[in-house]
XYZ file of N, CA and C in Angstrom:
456
model
N 73.356 103.223 90.763
C 73.531 103.800 89.446
C 73.775 102.665 88.452
N 73.096 102.704 87.340
C 73.178 101.650 86.327
C 74.507 101.696 85.568
N 75.109 100.508 85.388
C 76.339 100.374 84.616
C 75.985 100.181 83.149
N 76.582 101.009 82.286
C 76.371 100.929 80.843
C 77.405 100.011 80.195
N 78.658 100.106 80.651
C 79.749 99.298 80.120
C 80.846 99.228 81.183
N 81.646 98.170 81.131
C 82.739 98.052 82.093
C 83.839 97.168 81.530
N 85.025 97.327 82.104
C 86.186 96.517 81.738
C 87.098 96.431 82.957
N 87.852 95.342 83.043
C 88.798 95.151 84.137
C 90.180 94.877 83.565
N 91.179 95.515 84.136
C 92.575 95.343 83.725
C 93.376 94.841 84.917
N 94.349 93.981 84.663
C 95.261 93.516 85.698
C 96.663 93.525 85.115
N 97.609 94.078 85.883
C 98.993 94.132 85.399
C 99.942 94.240 86.580
N 101.223 93.891 86.367
C 102.214 93.978 87.443
C 102.505 95.429 87.830
N 102.873 95.615 89.085
C 103.150 96.959 89.624
C 104.557 97.429 89.245
N 104.828 97.444 87.970
C 106.104 97.956 87.457
C 105.851 99.359 86.932
N 106.792 100.269 87.202
C 106.590 101.665 86.794
C 106.381 101.793 85.288
N 106.940 100.882 84.501
C 106.760 100.924 83.047
C 105.297 100.747 82.651
N 104.471 100.177 83.518
C 103.070 99.939 83.195
C 102.166 101.138 83.470
N 102.716 102.189 84.038
C 101.908 103.397 84.282
C 101.388 103.961 82.959
N 102.246 104.039 81.957
C 101.832 104.540 80.644
C 100.757 103.674 80.012
N 100.884 102.348 80.173
C 99.854 101.433 79.681
C 98.514 101.741 80.345
N 98.526 101.902 81.664
C 97.291 102.178 82.403
C 96.647 103.474 81.914
N 97.447 104.515 81.755
C 96.926 105.806 81.266
C 96.263 105.645 79.901
N 96.952 104.960 78.988
C 96.442 104.803 77.625
C 95.189 103.935 77.597
N 95.193 102.843 78.346
C 94.039 101.939 78.362
C 92.801 102.624 78.932
N 92.989 103.351 80.019
C 91.862 104.060 80.637
C 91.331 105.137 79.688
N 92.225 105.882 79.065
C 91.799 106.923 78.118
C 91.061 106.318 76.934
N 91.531 105.174 76.439
C 90.871 104.520 75.307
C 89.457 104.087 75.674
N 89.281 103.549 76.862
C 87.939 103.127 77.286
C 87.032 104.335 77.493
N 87.574 105.403 78.064
C 86.785 106.621 78.307
C 86.367 107.299 77.013
N 87.097 107.056 75.932
C 86.842 107.733 74.656
C 85.420 107.525 74.153
N 84.783 106.427 74.525
C 83.419 106.190 74.057
C 82.421 107.202 74.615
N 82.816 107.961 75.632
C 81.969 109.029 76.173
C 82.209 110.359 75.472
N 83.144 110.396 74.531
C 83.502 111.600 73.780
C 83.927 112.750 74.700
N 84.893 112.474 75.605
C 85.344 113.523 76.519
C 86.165 114.590 75.792
N 86.266 115.740 76.420
C 87.135 116.788 75.896
C 88.582 116.394 76.167
N 89.519 117.079 75.532
C 90.932 116.815 75.802
C 91.278 117.101 77.259
N 90.670 118.141 77.826
C 90.907 118.447 79.238
C 90.410 117.323 80.138
N 89.233 116.770 79.830
C 88.692 115.683 80.637
C 89.588 114.443 80.538
N 90.049 114.124 79.340
C 90.971 112.990 79.164
C 92.260 113.241 79.944
N 92.775 114.452 79.878
C 93.984 114.799 80.627
C 93.795 114.616 82.123
N 92.642 115.043 82.637
C 92.339 114.887 84.063
C 92.299 113.408 84.453
N 91.630 112.602 83.637
C 91.504 111.170 83.908
C 92.881 110.509 83.899
N 93.682 110.814 82.896
C 95.009 110.207 82.791
C 95.902 110.606 83.969
N 95.812 111.854 84.406
C 96.604 112.316 85.547
C 96.190 111.586 86.818
N 94.884 111.481 87.054
C 94.393 110.799 88.254
C 94.814 109.326 88.255
N 94.722 108.668 87.103
C 95.121 107.265 86.995
C 96.620 107.114 87.243
N 97.413 108.013 86.699
C 98.867 107.969 86.929
C 99.194 108.016 88.410
N 98.528 108.907 89.121
C 98.778 109.038 90.561
C 98.378 107.775 91.315
N 97.231 107.209 90.964
C 96.762 106.005 91.653
C 97.681 104.813 91.391
N 98.086 104.640 90.135
C 98.971 103.528 89.786
C 100.348 103.718 90.425
N 100.845 104.939 90.424
C 102.135 105.218 91.064
C 102.074 104.926 92.559
N 100.962 105.278 93.201
C 100.812 104.960 94.625
C 100.920 103.460 94.867
N 100.301 102.666 93.999
C 100.402 101.204 94.145
C 101.851 100.753 94.019
N 102.529 101.254 93.013
C 103.901 100.836 92.745
C 104.844 101.236 93.878
N 104.716 102.474 94.345
C 105.647 103.011 95.345
C 105.285 102.606 96.774
N 104.000 102.683 97.120
C 103.599 102.507 98.517
C 103.041 101.119 98.837
N 102.250 100.555 97.940
C 101.632 99.256 98.234
C 102.648 98.123 98.154
N 103.517 98.214 97.158
C 104.506 97.163 96.919
C 105.913 97.764 96.872
N 106.402 98.323 97.975
C 107.693 99.020 97.929
C 108.901 98.111 97.667
N 108.809 96.854 98.082
C 109.966 95.961 97.974
C 109.718 94.749 97.082
N 108.611 94.780 96.349
C 108.295 93.639 95.492
C 107.380 94.092 94.355
N 107.139 93.204 93.424
C 106.187 93.467 92.346
C 104.911 92.712 92.678
N 103.809 93.446 92.727
C 102.508 92.839 92.991
C 101.583 93.100 91.819
N 100.317 92.863 92.013
C 99.319 93.083 90.962
C 98.545 94.368 91.240
N 98.240 95.074 90.160
C 97.360 96.235 90.205
C 96.121 95.865 89.399
N 94.962 96.166 89.963
C 93.686 95.856 89.327
C 92.946 97.164 89.071
N 92.552 97.388 87.845
C 91.767 98.577 87.522
C 90.424 98.117 86.964
N 89.359 98.643 87.537
C 88.015 98.392 87.020
C 87.468 99.722 86.535
N 87.046 99.741 85.289
C 86.484 100.949 84.682
C 85.004 100.706 84.423
N 84.197 101.700 84.771
C 82.756 101.580 84.504
C 82.244 102.882 83.934
N 81.404 102.741 82.939
C 80.637 103.877 82.438
C 79.257 103.722 83.044
N 78.876 104.713 83.820
C 77.593 104.696 84.505
C 76.625 105.629 83.802
N 75.364 105.494 84.108
C 74.374 106.389 83.517
C 74.725 107.843 83.825
N 74.202 108.745 83.038
C 74.432 110.188 83.162
C 75.874 110.584 82.881
N 76.564 109.805 82.032
C 77.937 110.125 81.614
C 78.936 110.184 82.774
N 78.757 109.310 83.743
C 79.696 109.217 84.857
C 80.726 108.145 84.518
N 81.995 108.506 84.608
C 83.093 107.572 84.373
C 83.697 107.224 85.723
N 83.742 105.938 86.051
C 84.256 105.491 87.339
C 85.509 104.647 87.136
N 86.515 104.948 87.928
C 87.802 104.258 87.879
C 88.097 103.745 89.278
N 88.288 102.438 89.409
C 88.719 101.860 90.686
C 90.096 101.245 90.480
N 91.033 101.651 91.306
C 92.397 101.117 91.260
C 92.627 100.412 92.586
N 92.944 99.112 92.510
C 93.068 98.297 93.717
C 94.406 97.567 93.727
N 94.935 97.402 94.923
C 96.130 96.589 95.117
C 95.890 95.679 96.306
N 96.761 94.724 96.480
C 96.724 93.828 97.638
C 98.020 93.968 98.430
N 98.443 95.209 98.545
C 99.716 95.513 99.177
C 99.613 95.785 100.658
N 100.468 96.701 101.114
C 100.629 96.985 102.541
C 99.401 97.587 103.207
N 98.603 98.334 102.447
C 97.472 99.028 103.048
C 97.904 100.335 103.687
N 96.930 101.130 104.048
C 97.176 102.450 104.651
C 96.631 102.423 106.073
N 97.481 102.739 107.044
C 97.036 102.693 108.440
C 96.181 103.907 108.812
N 96.436 105.069 108.214
C 95.687 106.286 108.534
C 95.378 107.028 107.224
N 94.187 106.816 106.702
C 93.815 107.392 105.403
C 93.809 108.918 105.454
N 93.295 109.495 106.514
C 93.253 110.969 106.606
C 94.660 111.556 106.587
N 95.580 110.934 107.277
C 96.973 111.405 107.266
C 97.559 111.246 105.855
N 97.261 110.122 105.198
C 97.783 109.870 103.848
C 97.244 110.889 102.850
N 96.052 111.413 103.091
C 95.456 112.412 102.197
C 96.014 113.816 102.433
N 96.731 114.011 103.510
C 97.293 115.318 103.829
C 98.366 115.696 102.811
N 98.215 116.875 102.168
C 99.244 117.296 101.208
C 100.632 117.306 101.846
N 101.597 116.827 101.108
C 103.006 116.771 101.469
C 103.357 115.582 102.372
N 102.372 114.797 102.831
C 102.686 113.611 103.623
C 103.024 112.462 102.678
N 104.110 111.765 102.941
C 104.475 110.613 102.123
C 105.215 109.587 102.963
N 105.073 108.342 102.565
C 105.865 107.267 103.152
C 106.868 106.756 102.125
N 106.985 107.485 101.016
C 107.810 107.020 99.904
C 109.204 107.594 99.829
N 109.636 108.336 100.821
C 110.993 108.876 100.793
C 111.040 110.319 100.328
N 112.254 110.875 100.350
C 112.460 112.295 100.054
C 112.145 112.674 98.605
N 112.172 111.732 97.694
C 111.929 112.048 96.288
C 110.437 112.058 95.939
N 109.551 111.801 96.905
C 108.111 111.797 96.667
C 107.509 113.104 97.156
N 106.502 113.615 96.453
C 105.915 114.917 96.812
C 104.817 114.816 97.857
N 104.188 113.661 98.013
C 103.089 113.549 98.963
C 101.815 114.213 98.478
N 101.660 114.352 97.168
C 100.496 115.048 96.606
C 99.546 114.124 95.835
N 99.783 112.821 95.853
C 99.007 111.882 95.044
C 97.505 111.973 95.256
N 97.056 111.834 96.505
C 95.617 111.882 96.764
C 95.040 113.271 96.498
N 95.808 114.301 96.784
C 95.352 115.667 96.516
C 95.138 115.865 95.016
N 96.051 115.356 94.217
C 95.918 115.466 92.764
C 94.719 114.661 92.278
N 94.561 113.434 92.764
C 93.407 112.618 92.367
C 92.098 113.329 92.693
N 92.047 113.921 93.874
C 90.844 114.645 94.302
C 90.590 115.873 93.431
N 91.653 116.547 93.033
C 91.526 117.766 92.225
C 91.077 117.487 90.795
N 91.450 116.330 90.256
C 91.179 116.033 88.861
C 89.940 115.170 88.644
N 89.246 114.806 89.724
C 88.009 114.040 89.611
C 86.922 114.735 90.424
N 85.696 114.247 90.282
C 84.578 114.847 91.011
C 84.349 114.192 92.367
N 84.830 112.963 92.516
C 84.598 112.222 93.737
C 85.743 111.235 93.935
N 86.247 111.162 95.158
C 87.341 110.246 95.484
C 86.986 109.506 96.774
N 87.057 108.168 96.720
C 86.838 107.343 97.914
C 88.043 106.425 98.061
N 88.507 106.301 99.288
C 89.659 105.454 99.579
C 89.247 104.463 100.664
N 89.449 103.189 100.359
C 89.235 102.139 101.357
C 90.541 101.371 101.479
N 90.921 101.085 102.699
C 92.184 100.374 102.886
C 92.147 99.562 104.162
N 92.854 98.447 104.118
C 93.015 97.611 105.286
C 94.483 97.256 105.399
N 95.065 97.547 106.536
C 96.484 97.284 106.760
C 96.792 95.819 106.454
N 97.775 95.609 105.595
C 98.192 94.268 105.227
C 97.344 93.584 104.169
N 96.261 94.229 103.752
C 95.357 93.599 102.773
C 95.191 94.410 101.502
N 95.599 95.677 101.518
C 95.536 96.471 100.302
C 94.606 97.665 100.369
N 94.564 98.360 99.252
C 93.834 99.621 99.138
C 93.049 99.642 97.847
N 91.865 100.248 97.907
C 91.066 100.515 96.708
C 90.763 102.001 96.664
N 91.128 102.621 95.560
C 90.834 104.032 95.318
C 89.794 104.071 94.204
N 88.657 104.699 94.482
C 87.595 104.817 93.486
C 87.373 106.291 93.188
N 87.449 106.619 91.906
C 87.285 108.005 91.455
C 86.152 108.056 90.442
N 85.379 109.136 90.492
C 84.323 109.358 89.511
C 84.495 110.722 88.883
N 84.201 110.765 87.597
C 84.252 112.035 86.866
C 83.067 112.078 85.920
N 82.306 113.159 85.994
C 81.201 113.359 85.052
C 81.784 113.926 83.768
N 81.484 113.269 82.662
C 81.955 113.713 81.356
C 80.860 114.576 80.739
N 81.229 115.760 80.320
C 80.240 116.697 79.797
C 79.655 116.203 78.476
N 78.398 116.506 78.285
C 77.757 116.222 77.001
C 78.094 117.395 76.097
N 78.657 117.102 74.959
C 79.058 118.176 74.055
C 77.840 118.792 73.378
N 77.858 120.116 73.266
C 76.759 120.829 72.605
C 76.687 120.399 71.149
N 75.485 120.043 70.727
C 75.289 119.671 69.330
C 75.728 118.261 69.003
N 76.292 117.572 69.984
C 76.747 116.204 69.736
C 75.580 115.248 69.705
N 75.671 114.253 68.871
C 74.617 113.247 68.772
C 74.698 112.318 69.977
N 73.560 111.931 70.471
C 73.500 110.953 71.558
C 73.696 109.574 70.956
N 74.661 108.858 71.481
C 74.940 107.524 70.970
C 74.168 106.484 71.751
N 73.825 105.397 71.088
C 73.202 104.280 71.767
C 74.306 103.490 72.456
N 74.409 103.611 73.755
C 75.486 102.956 74.492
C 75.127 101.530 74.888
N 73.974 101.051 74.452
C 73.577 99.684 74.763
C 74.014 98.719 73.674
N 74.607 99.220 72.626
C 74.996 98.322 71.532
C 76.364 97.752 71.735
């Protein structure tokens, strides 16, 4: 699939940066003219992915979180959130609703929420080397909206 535009963000895995990630991702997605619901879905999915990095990838230290955003042809918005943390030993178990390694105060719903708010979710992880979560969401073309030249 052809990339129309892309950007990469890097920031420390501090919980205060979750809001930054949400805002930055929403600002980049805005060029697709998403609905408020679509922006809300994207921001929720990003919050869950960034929180997973902060809580699970780097539980006892501050590491780096890398987000790559791509606008693909056919109004597909792709978000990749990567860390170089602990990694996930069993991805299927981690995707199970209510399963968590983050303690009693965690709901264990992160991957379920990401899956619910996007059209496609892929998780790659290697124990001790980190995790990459890639999400895609098709942004609807608004009726009567002008087609913008996205090559400029």
